Amino acid sequence: AHGYYNSRWNECIHSSRDFSDMVFIDNYIFNKDVCIQFNSTVGEYVGYTEFGVYNARNWNNDPNLLQQERAQVETFCKHNAELYQAAIAEKT
């Protein structure tokens, strides 16, 4: 009860059937507050706390890390959405 809470949540959001509006969001949460977020629409990390701003600045200076995060729209989001859509279509 007196410890720290740390988590990371990834989200893929879209409303079009062809996934052309797919957005990948990667949240870093500390004590139930988002401290850093990567949003594929923005294309870089944004810090929301002092700790988050410091780390976002460092992570945004790493082109390999940014490239990996930006690729998540295709490799993670769209890939899985296509699998889910195919599974749903088979059942109908």
Tab-separated table of N, CA, C and O in Angstrom, residues 38 62-72:
chain	number	residue	atom	x	y	z
A	38	PHE	N	4.334	8.385	-26.039
A	38	PHE	CA	4.655	8.445	-27.464
A	38	PHE	C	3.342	8.312	-28.200
A	38	PHE	O	2.569	7.393	-27.947
A	62	ASP	N	17.393	9.808	-29.615
A	62	ASP	CA	17.828	8.489	-30.073
A	62	ASP	C	17.038	8.111	-31.331
A	62	ASP	O	15.898	7.652	-31.241
A	63	PRO	N	17.633	8.309	-32.526
A	63	PRO	CA	16.884	8.049	-33.760
A	63	PRO	C	16.445	6.594	-33.911
A	63	PRO	O	15.392	6.327	-34.487
A	64	ASN	N	17.208	5.651	-33.366
A	64	ASN	CA	16.816	4.239	-33.456
A	64	ASN	C	15.563	3.961	-32.636
A	64	ASN	O	14.670	3.240	-33.084
A	65	LEU	N	15.507	4.526	-31.448
A	65	LEU	CA	14.339	4.343	-30.598
A	65	LEU	C	13.096	4.964	-31.231
A	65	LEU	O	12.025	4.351	-31.266
A	66	LEU	N	13.237	6.164	-31.769
A	66	LEU	CA	12.101	6.816	-32.437
A	66	LEU	C	11.641	6.013	-33.645
A	66	LEU	O	10.440	5.865	-33.886
A	67	GLN	N	12.579	5.489	-34.407
A	67	GLN	CA	12.223	4.692	-35.584
A	67	GLN	C	11.437	3.443	-35.173
A	67	GLN	O	10.446	3.093	-35.815
A	68	GLN	N	11.862	2.800	-34.087
A	68	GLN	CA	11.148	1.616	-33.591
A	68	GLN	C	9.725	1.971	-33.167
A	68	GLN	O	8.776	1.255	-33.496
A	69	GLU	N	9.573	3.069	-32.443
A	69	GLU	CA	8.243	3.465	-31.979
A	69	GLU	C	7.344	3.853	-33.158
A	69	GLU	O	6.180	3.473	-33.195
A	70	ARG	N	7.885	4.598	-34.093
A	70	ARG	CA	7.090	5.009	-35.256
A	70	ARG	C	6.635	3.813	-36.076
A	70	ARG	O	5.557	3.832	-36.675
A	71	ALA	N	7.446	2.767	-36.119
A	71	ALA	CA	7.114	1.564	-36.894
A	71	ALA	C	6.005	0.745	-36.254
A	71	ALA	O	5.401	-0.103	-36.916
A	72	GLN	N	5.692	0.988	-34.985
A	72	GLN	CA	4.688	0.199	-34.277
A	72	GLN	C	3.299	0.295	-34.912
A	72	GLN	O	2.504	-0.634	-34.779
